[in-house]
Short mmCIF file of N, CA and C in Angstrom, two decimals:
data_model
loop_
_atom_site.label_atom_id
_atom_site.label_comp_id
_atom_site.label_asym_id
_atom_site.label_seq_id
_atom_site.Cartn_x
_atom_site.Cartn_y
_atom_site.Cartn_z
N MET R 19 8.37 -8.10 27.06
CA MET R 19 7.03 -8.47 27.48
C MET R 19 6.63 -9.76 26.78
N THR R 20 6.21 -10.75 27.54
CA THR R 20 5.84 -12.02 26.96
C THR R 20 4.38 -11.98 26.51
N ASP R 21 4.09 -12.84 25.55
CA ASP R 21 2.73 -12.92 25.04
C ASP R 21 2.02 -14.04 25.80
N HIS R 22 1.00 -13.68 26.54
CA HIS R 22 0.25 -14.65 27.31
C HIS R 22 -0.83 -15.27 26.42
N PRO R 23 -0.88 -16.59 26.31
CA PRO R 23 -1.86 -17.23 25.42
C PRO R 23 -3.31 -16.91 25.80
N ARG R 24 -3.59 -16.86 27.08
CA ARG R 24 -4.96 -16.56 27.50
C ARG R 24 -5.33 -15.11 27.13
N ALA R 25 -4.38 -14.19 27.31
CA ALA R 25 -4.64 -12.80 26.95
C ALA R 25 -4.89 -12.67 25.45
N ARG R 26 -4.17 -13.45 24.64
CA ARG R 26 -4.36 -13.40 23.18
C ARG R 26 -5.76 -13.91 22.81
N LYS R 27 -6.20 -14.99 23.48
CA LYS R 27 -7.54 -15.52 23.21
C LYS R 27 -8.61 -14.52 23.63
N ILE R 28 -8.43 -13.91 24.78
CA ILE R 28 -9.39 -12.89 25.25
C ILE R 28 -9.39 -11.71 24.29
N ALA R 29 -8.22 -11.30 23.80
CA ALA R 29 -8.15 -10.18 22.86
C ALA R 29 -8.89 -10.49 21.57
N ASP R 30 -8.73 -11.71 21.08
CA ASP R 30 -9.46 -12.10 19.86
C ASP R 30 -10.97 -12.08 20.10
N ARG R 31 -11.39 -12.56 21.26
CA ARG R 31 -12.82 -12.56 21.60
C ARG R 31 -13.34 -11.13 21.73
N ILE R 32 -12.58 -10.26 22.36
CA ILE R 32 -12.98 -8.86 22.52
C ILE R 32 -13.09 -8.18 21.15
N LYS R 33 -12.20 -8.50 20.25
CA LYS R 33 -12.24 -7.92 18.90
C LYS R 33 -13.56 -8.25 18.22
N VAL R 34 -13.98 -9.49 18.31
CA VAL R 34 -15.25 -9.92 17.69
C VAL R 34 -16.43 -9.23 18.38
N ILE R 35 -16.41 -9.20 19.70
CA ILE R 35 -17.52 -8.59 20.44
C ILE R 35 -17.64 -7.11 20.12
N VAL R 36 -16.52 -6.40 20.10
CA VAL R 36 -16.56 -4.96 19.83
C VAL R 36 -17.05 -4.69 18.41
N ALA R 37 -16.59 -5.47 17.45
CA ALA R 37 -17.03 -5.27 16.06
C ALA R 37 -18.53 -5.51 15.93
N GLU R 38 -19.03 -6.57 16.55
CA GLU R 38 -20.46 -6.85 16.50
C GLU R 38 -21.27 -5.77 17.22
N THR R 39 -20.77 -5.29 18.35
CA THR R 39 -21.47 -4.26 19.11
C THR R 39 -21.53 -2.96 18.32
N ILE R 40 -20.44 -2.59 17.69
CA ILE R 40 -20.43 -1.36 16.89
C ILE R 40 -21.42 -1.48 15.74
N GLU R 41 -21.48 -2.66 15.15
CA GLU R 41 -22.37 -2.86 14.00
C GLU R 41 -23.84 -2.89 14.39
N ARG R 42 -24.16 -3.54 15.53
CA ARG R 42 -25.57 -3.79 15.86
C ARG R 42 -26.15 -2.88 16.94
N ARG R 43 -25.34 -2.48 17.94
CA ARG R 43 -25.90 -1.79 19.08
C ARG R 43 -25.67 -0.28 19.08
N VAL R 44 -24.58 0.18 18.51
CA VAL R 44 -24.27 1.61 18.55
C VAL R 44 -24.99 2.28 17.39
N LYS R 45 -25.89 3.19 17.72
CA LYS R 45 -26.72 3.86 16.70
C LYS R 45 -26.40 5.34 16.59
N ASP R 46 -25.15 5.68 16.80
CA ASP R 46 -24.73 7.08 16.74
C ASP R 46 -24.56 7.50 15.28
N PRO R 47 -25.20 8.62 14.86
CA PRO R 47 -25.07 9.04 13.46
C PRO R 47 -23.65 9.52 13.09
N ARG R 48 -22.85 9.86 14.09
CA ARG R 48 -21.47 10.28 13.80
C ARG R 48 -20.57 9.12 13.44
N LEU R 49 -21.01 7.91 13.77
CA LEU R 49 -20.20 6.73 13.54
C LEU R 49 -20.14 6.40 12.06
N GLY R 50 -18.93 6.40 11.51
CA GLY R 50 -18.74 6.09 10.10
C GLY R 50 -18.44 4.62 9.89
N PHE R 51 -17.73 4.34 8.80
CA PHE R 51 -17.36 2.97 8.47
C PHE R 51 -16.12 2.60 9.29
N VAL R 52 -16.35 1.99 10.46
CA VAL R 52 -15.29 1.67 11.41
C VAL R 52 -14.92 0.20 11.29
N THR R 53 -13.60 -0.07 11.26
CA THR R 53 -13.09 -1.43 11.25
C THR R 53 -12.16 -1.61 12.45
N VAL R 54 -12.44 -2.63 13.24
CA VAL R 54 -11.57 -2.95 14.38
C VAL R 54 -10.41 -3.76 13.83
N THR R 55 -9.19 -3.23 13.92
CA THR R 55 -8.03 -3.89 13.34
C THR R 55 -7.28 -4.78 14.32
N ASP R 56 -7.24 -4.40 15.60
CA ASP R 56 -6.49 -5.20 16.56
C ASP R 56 -6.95 -4.86 17.97
N VAL R 57 -6.77 -5.80 18.87
CA VAL R 57 -7.03 -5.59 20.29
C VAL R 57 -5.84 -6.15 21.05
N ARG R 58 -5.34 -5.39 21.98
CA ARG R 58 -4.25 -5.84 22.84
C ARG R 58 -4.71 -5.76 24.29
N VAL R 59 -4.51 -6.86 24.99
CA VAL R 59 -4.94 -6.95 26.38
C VAL R 59 -3.69 -7.15 27.24
N THR R 60 -3.65 -6.47 28.37
CA THR R 60 -2.52 -6.65 29.29
C THR R 60 -2.53 -8.06 29.84
N GLY R 61 -1.40 -8.50 30.37
CA GLY R 61 -1.27 -9.86 30.89
C GLY R 61 -2.20 -10.16 32.05
N ASP R 62 -2.56 -9.14 32.84
CA ASP R 62 -3.48 -9.35 33.96
C ASP R 62 -4.94 -9.16 33.55
N LEU R 63 -5.20 -8.95 32.27
CA LEU R 63 -6.56 -8.83 31.69
C LEU R 63 -7.34 -7.65 32.25
N GLN R 64 -6.66 -6.61 32.71
CA GLN R 64 -7.33 -5.47 33.30
C GLN R 64 -7.56 -4.31 32.32
N HIS R 65 -6.84 -4.31 31.20
CA HIS R 65 -6.95 -3.20 30.26
C HIS R 65 -6.89 -3.72 28.83
N ALA R 66 -7.77 -3.21 27.97
CA ALA R 66 -7.79 -3.60 26.57
C ALA R 66 -7.64 -2.35 25.71
N SER R 67 -6.67 -2.37 24.80
CA SER R 67 -6.49 -1.28 23.83
C SER R 67 -7.07 -1.76 22.51
N ILE R 68 -8.05 -1.02 22.01
CA ILE R 68 -8.76 -1.42 20.79
C ILE R 68 -8.32 -0.48 19.68
N PHE R 69 -7.70 -1.04 18.64
CA PHE R 69 -7.24 -0.26 17.50
C PHE R 69 -8.28 -0.34 16.40
N TYR R 70 -8.56 0.81 15.77
CA TYR R 70 -9.59 0.86 14.74
C TYR R 70 -9.17 1.81 13.63
N THR R 71 -9.77 1.62 12.47
CA THR R 71 -9.59 2.54 11.35
C THR R 71 -10.97 3.00 10.90
N VAL R 72 -10.99 4.18 10.30
CA VAL R 72 -12.24 4.74 9.78
C VAL R 72 -12.01 5.11 8.33
N PHE R 73 -12.87 4.62 7.46
CA PHE R 73 -12.79 4.97 6.05
C PHE R 73 -13.53 6.27 5.84
N GLY R 74 -12.83 7.27 5.33
CA GLY R 74 -13.47 8.55 5.07
C GLY R 74 -12.54 9.72 5.32
N SER R 75 -13.15 10.88 5.39
CA SER R 75 -12.37 12.11 5.55
C SER R 75 -11.94 12.29 7.00
N GLU R 76 -11.18 13.35 7.22
CA GLU R 76 -10.70 13.65 8.57
C GLU R 76 -11.88 14.00 9.50
N GLU R 77 -12.90 14.65 8.97
CA GLU R 77 -14.08 14.99 9.78
C GLU R 77 -14.81 13.72 10.21
N GLU R 78 -14.92 12.76 9.29
CA GLU R 78 -15.60 11.50 9.63
C GLU R 78 -14.79 10.72 10.66
N ARG R 79 -13.48 10.80 10.58
CA ARG R 79 -12.64 10.12 11.58
C ARG R 79 -12.84 10.74 12.96
N ALA R 80 -12.88 12.06 13.00
CA ALA R 80 -13.09 12.74 14.28
C ALA R 80 -14.47 12.43 14.85
N GLY R 81 -15.48 12.42 14.00
CA GLY R 81 -16.84 12.09 14.44
C GLY R 81 -16.94 10.66 14.94
N SER R 82 -16.28 9.74 14.25
CA SER R 82 -16.30 8.34 14.68
C SER R 82 -15.57 8.16 16.01
N ALA R 83 -14.47 8.89 16.19
CA ALA R 83 -13.75 8.82 17.46
C ALA R 83 -14.62 9.30 18.61
N ALA R 84 -15.34 10.40 18.39
CA ALA R 84 -16.24 10.92 19.42
C ALA R 84 -17.38 9.94 19.69
N ALA R 85 -17.91 9.31 18.65
CA ALA R 85 -18.99 8.35 18.83
C ALA R 85 -18.52 7.12 19.60
N LEU R 86 -17.31 6.65 19.33
CA LEU R 86 -16.79 5.51 20.07
C LEU R 86 -16.55 5.85 21.53
N GLU R 87 -16.05 7.04 21.79
CA GLU R 87 -15.84 7.46 23.18
C GLU R 87 -17.17 7.55 23.94
N SER R 88 -18.21 8.04 23.27
CA SER R 88 -19.50 8.16 23.96
C SER R 88 -20.18 6.80 24.14
N ALA R 89 -19.85 5.83 23.29
CA ALA R 89 -20.45 4.50 23.40
C ALA R 89 -19.57 3.53 24.19
N LYS R 90 -18.53 4.04 24.83
CA LYS R 90 -17.58 3.18 25.54
C LYS R 90 -18.26 2.35 26.62
N GLY R 91 -19.22 2.91 27.32
CA GLY R 91 -19.92 2.18 28.38
C GLY R 91 -20.70 1.00 27.84
N VAL R 92 -21.43 1.20 26.75
CA VAL R 92 -22.21 0.12 26.14
C VAL R 92 -21.27 -0.97 25.65
N ILE R 93 -20.18 -0.56 25.01
CA ILE R 93 -19.24 -1.54 24.47
C ILE R 93 -18.57 -2.32 25.60
N ARG R 94 -18.22 -1.64 26.68
CA ARG R 94 -17.58 -2.33 27.81
C ARG R 94 -18.54 -3.31 28.47
N ARG R 95 -19.80 -2.94 28.56
CA ARG R 95 -20.81 -3.85 29.14
C ARG R 95 -20.92 -5.12 28.28
N GLU R 96 -20.93 -4.95 26.96
CA GLU R 96 -21.02 -6.10 26.06
C GLU R 96 -19.76 -6.97 26.15
N VAL R 97 -18.61 -6.34 26.31
CA VAL R 97 -17.36 -7.09 26.46
C VAL R 97 -17.40 -7.90 27.75
N GLY R 98 -17.89 -7.30 28.83
CA GLY R 98 -17.99 -8.02 30.10
C GLY R 98 -18.93 -9.20 30.01
N ALA R 99 -20.06 -9.02 29.34
CA ALA R 99 -21.02 -10.11 29.21
C ALA R 99 -20.51 -11.19 28.27
N GLY R 100 -19.78 -10.80 27.23
CA GLY R 100 -19.35 -11.76 26.23
C GLY R 100 -18.10 -12.54 26.59
N THR R 101 -17.27 -12.01 27.45
CA THR R 101 -16.03 -12.71 27.79
C THR R 101 -16.17 -13.60 29.02
N GLY R 102 -17.07 -13.25 29.91
CA GLY R 102 -17.25 -14.06 31.11
C GLY R 102 -16.14 -13.90 32.13
N LEU R 103 -15.41 -12.81 32.05
CA LEU R 103 -14.34 -12.55 33.01
C LEU R 103 -14.92 -12.03 34.32
N ARG R 104 -14.22 -12.30 35.41
CA ARG R 104 -14.66 -11.82 36.72
C ARG R 104 -14.63 -10.30 36.76
N LEU R 105 -13.54 -9.70 36.23
CA LEU R 105 -13.43 -8.25 36.15
C LEU R 105 -13.40 -7.85 34.68
N THR R 106 -14.30 -6.97 34.31
CA THR R 106 -14.33 -6.49 32.92
C THR R 106 -13.17 -5.53 32.71
N PRO R 107 -12.37 -5.76 31.66
CA PRO R 107 -11.24 -4.86 31.43
C PRO R 107 -11.70 -3.46 31.01
N SER R 108 -10.93 -2.47 31.42
CA SER R 108 -11.20 -1.12 30.93
C SER R 108 -10.79 -1.08 29.47
N ILE R 109 -11.47 -0.27 28.68
CA ILE R 109 -11.17 -0.24 27.25
C ILE R 109 -10.73 1.15 26.84
N GLU R 110 -9.90 1.16 25.82
CA GLU R 110 -9.36 2.40 25.28
C GLU R 110 -9.35 2.26 23.76
N PHE R 111 -9.89 3.26 23.08
CA PHE R 111 -9.91 3.25 21.61
C PHE R 111 -8.74 4.06 21.09
N ILE R 112 -7.99 3.45 20.16
CA ILE R 112 -6.83 4.09 19.57
C ILE R 112 -6.98 4.02 18.05
N ALA R 113 -6.93 5.19 17.42
CA ALA R 113 -7.01 5.23 15.95
C ALA R 113 -5.74 4.60 15.38
N ASP R 114 -5.90 3.61 14.54
CA ASP R 114 -4.77 2.90 13.96
C ASP R 114 -4.18 3.73 12.82
N ALA R 115 -2.88 3.95 12.86
CA ALA R 115 -2.22 4.78 11.84
C ALA R 115 -1.73 3.95 10.65
N MET R 116 -2.14 2.71 10.55
CA MET R 116 -1.66 1.84 9.49
C MET R 116 -2.00 2.36 8.09
N PRO R 117 -3.19 2.82 7.79
CA PRO R 117 -3.47 3.31 6.44
C PRO R 117 -2.61 4.51 6.04
N GLU R 118 -2.39 5.43 6.99
CA GLU R 118 -1.56 6.58 6.69
C GLU R 118 -0.11 6.16 6.46
N ASN R 119 0.38 5.23 7.28
CA ASN R 119 1.74 4.73 7.10
C ASN R 119 1.90 4.02 5.77
N ALA R 120 0.90 3.23 5.40
CA ALA R 120 0.96 2.51 4.12
C ALA R 120 0.95 3.49 2.95
N ALA R 121 0.15 4.54 3.04
CA ALA R 121 0.12 5.55 1.97
C ALA R 121 1.46 6.26 1.87
N HIS R 122 2.08 6.56 3.00
CA HIS R 122 3.39 7.21 3.00
C HIS R 122 4.45 6.31 2.37
N ILE R 123 4.42 5.03 2.70
CA ILE R 123 5.37 4.09 2.12
C ILE R 123 5.15 3.96 0.61
N ASP R 124 3.88 3.94 0.18
CA ASP R 124 3.59 3.89 -1.26
C ASP R 124 4.14 5.12 -1.97
N ASP R 125 4.00 6.29 -1.37
CA ASP R 125 4.56 7.51 -1.96
C ASP R 125 6.08 7.42 -2.08
N LEU R 126 6.74 6.92 -1.02
CA LEU R 126 8.19 6.77 -1.06
C LEU R 126 8.62 5.78 -2.15
N LEU R 127 7.88 4.68 -2.30
CA LEU R 127 8.21 3.71 -3.34
C LEU R 127 8.02 4.30 -4.74
N ARG R 128 6.97 5.11 -4.91
CA ARG R 128 6.76 5.78 -6.21
C ARG R 128 7.91 6.74 -6.51
N GLN R 129 8.35 7.49 -5.52
CA GLN R 129 9.48 8.41 -5.70
C GLN R 129 10.76 7.65 -6.05
N ALA R 130 10.99 6.52 -5.38
CA ALA R 130 12.19 5.72 -5.65
C ALA R 130 12.13 5.15 -7.07
N ALA R 131 10.96 4.69 -7.51
CA ALA R 131 10.83 4.15 -8.86
C ALA R 131 11.05 5.24 -9.90
N ALA R 132 10.55 6.45 -9.63
CA ALA R 132 10.76 7.56 -10.57
C ALA R 132 12.24 7.93 -10.63
N HIS R 133 12.91 7.92 -9.49
CA HIS R 133 14.35 8.22 -9.47
C HIS R 133 15.14 7.14 -10.21
N ASP R 134 14.76 5.88 -10.02
CA ASP R 134 15.43 4.78 -10.73
C ASP R 134 15.23 4.92 -12.24
N ALA R 135 14.03 5.29 -12.67
CA ALA R 135 13.77 5.47 -14.09
C ALA R 135 14.60 6.63 -14.65
N GLU R 136 14.75 7.69 -13.86
CA GLU R 136 15.56 8.83 -14.28
C GLU R 136 17.02 8.43 -14.43
N VAL R 137 17.55 7.66 -13.50
CA VAL R 137 18.94 7.20 -13.58
C VAL R 137 19.11 6.26 -14.77
N ALA R 138 18.15 5.38 -15.00
CA ALA R 138 18.24 4.47 -16.14
C ALA R 138 18.20 5.24 -17.45
N ALA R 139 17.40 6.31 -17.53
CA ALA R 139 17.35 7.12 -18.75
C ALA R 139 18.68 7.83 -18.98
N GLN R 140 19.30 8.30 -17.92
CA GLN R 140 20.61 8.95 -18.06
C GLN R 140 21.69 7.95 -18.46
N ALA R 141 21.57 6.70 -18.03
CA ALA R 141 22.58 5.70 -18.30
C ALA R 141 22.43 5.06 -19.67
N SER R 142 21.29 5.22 -20.31
CA SER R 142 21.09 4.58 -21.61
C SER R 142 22.00 5.22 -22.65
N GLY R 143 22.65 4.37 -23.43
CA GLY R 143 23.54 4.85 -24.48
C GLY R 143 24.91 5.23 -24.00
N LYS R 144 25.20 5.09 -22.75
CA LYS R 144 26.52 5.41 -22.19
C LYS R 144 27.37 4.16 -22.18
N ILE R 145 28.68 4.35 -22.14
CA ILE R 145 29.59 3.22 -22.05
C ILE R 145 30.40 3.34 -20.77
N PHE R 146 30.92 2.21 -20.33
CA PHE R 146 31.70 2.19 -19.11
C PHE R 146 33.08 2.79 -19.37
N ALA R 147 33.66 3.39 -18.36
CA ALA R 147 35.03 3.87 -18.45
C ALA R 147 35.93 2.66 -18.25
N GLY R 148 36.79 2.37 -19.19
CA GLY R 148 37.66 1.20 -19.10
C GLY R 148 37.12 0.08 -19.96
N GLU R 149 37.57 -1.12 -19.68
CA GLU R 149 37.17 -2.27 -20.47
C GLU R 149 35.76 -2.72 -20.07
N ALA R 150 35.11 -3.41 -21.00
CA ALA R 150 33.78 -3.90 -20.72
C ALA R 150 33.80 -4.99 -19.66
N ASP R 151 34.86 -5.84 -19.67
CA ASP R 151 35.00 -6.90 -18.68
C ASP R 151 36.31 -6.67 -17.94
N PRO R 152 36.28 -6.07 -16.75
CA PRO R 152 37.51 -5.68 -16.06
C PRO R 152 38.24 -6.84 -15.37
N TYR R 153 37.71 -8.06 -15.39
CA TYR R 153 38.31 -9.16 -14.65
C TYR R 153 39.39 -9.83 -15.48
N LYS R 154 40.47 -10.25 -14.82
CA LYS R 154 41.56 -10.95 -15.50
C LYS R 154 41.11 -12.34 -15.87
N LYS R 155 41.49 -12.77 -17.07
CA LYS R 155 41.15 -14.10 -17.54
C LYS R 155 42.39 -14.73 -18.15
N PRO R 156 42.43 -16.05 -18.20
CA PRO R 156 43.58 -16.68 -18.85
C PRO R 156 43.60 -16.35 -20.35
N HIS R 157 44.76 -16.53 -20.95
CA HIS R 157 44.90 -16.22 -22.38
C HIS R 157 44.01 -17.13 -23.20
N ASP R 158 43.65 -16.66 -24.35
CA ASP R 158 42.74 -17.40 -25.21
C ASP R 158 43.41 -18.57 -25.91
N ASP R 159 44.76 -18.65 -25.92
CA ASP R 159 45.44 -19.71 -26.65
C ASP R 159 45.48 -21.03 -25.88
N GLY R 160 44.80 -21.11 -24.76
CA GLY R 160 44.71 -22.36 -24.03
C GLY R 160 45.74 -22.51 -22.94
N GLU R 161 46.75 -21.68 -22.91
CA GLU R 161 47.76 -21.75 -21.88
C GLU R 161 47.37 -20.83 -20.73
N ASP R 162 47.80 -21.18 -19.55
CA ASP R 162 47.50 -20.32 -18.40
C ASP R 162 48.73 -19.53 -17.99
N ASP R 163 48.57 -18.64 -17.07
CA ASP R 163 49.65 -17.74 -16.64
C ASP R 163 50.80 -18.49 -16.00
N ALA R 164 50.54 -19.64 -15.36
CA ALA R 164 51.61 -20.41 -14.72
C ALA R 164 52.59 -20.94 -15.76
N ALA R 165 52.08 -21.38 -16.88
CA ALA R 165 52.95 -21.87 -17.95
C ALA R 165 53.78 -20.73 -18.51
N ASP R 166 53.23 -19.53 -18.60
CA ASP R 166 53.98 -18.36 -19.08
C ASP R 166 55.12 -18.01 -18.13
N GLU R 167 54.89 -18.13 -16.82
CA GLU R 167 55.92 -17.79 -15.85
C GLU R 167 57.06 -18.81 -15.89
N GLN R 168 56.77 -20.09 -16.18
CA GLN R 168 57.81 -21.10 -16.25
C GLN R 168 58.74 -20.88 -17.45
N ARG R 169 58.19 -20.37 -18.53
CA ARG R 169 59.00 -20.12 -19.70
C ARG R 169 59.94 -18.95 -19.52
N ASP R 170 59.57 -18.00 -18.70
CA ASP R 170 60.38 -16.79 -18.52
C ASP R 170 61.57 -16.99 -17.73
#
């Protein structure tokens, strides 16, 4: 799927309009601290997917989702007036999973760091099996192996 420059501009404009509308026009008490993270518009400008996050508990997220669904008409009207498109795109609100994914990745990184620390603690004070430097080197007397082979 190619990225249409006009669709990207419209998506950026819709993002601003939706954020302002949520802040100023939507007066639903269920609406929590909502942040519009991204908007994706189809190439024909007929559909807009609005990604958002909600700061708070699971109950506040559910309440904010219900508030956004009930205010969809007001938000779509503002999008139509603000974009100046002939046909106002249909809108869909999608809860962005980015914070949960980031928290999961942070947990995995913490587990990996703890495992690395455990391995480092087990390795402290241990010695390698074999020589400390396993690589072949020329003799220390300044002669190389080729000179030794010629003498033999």
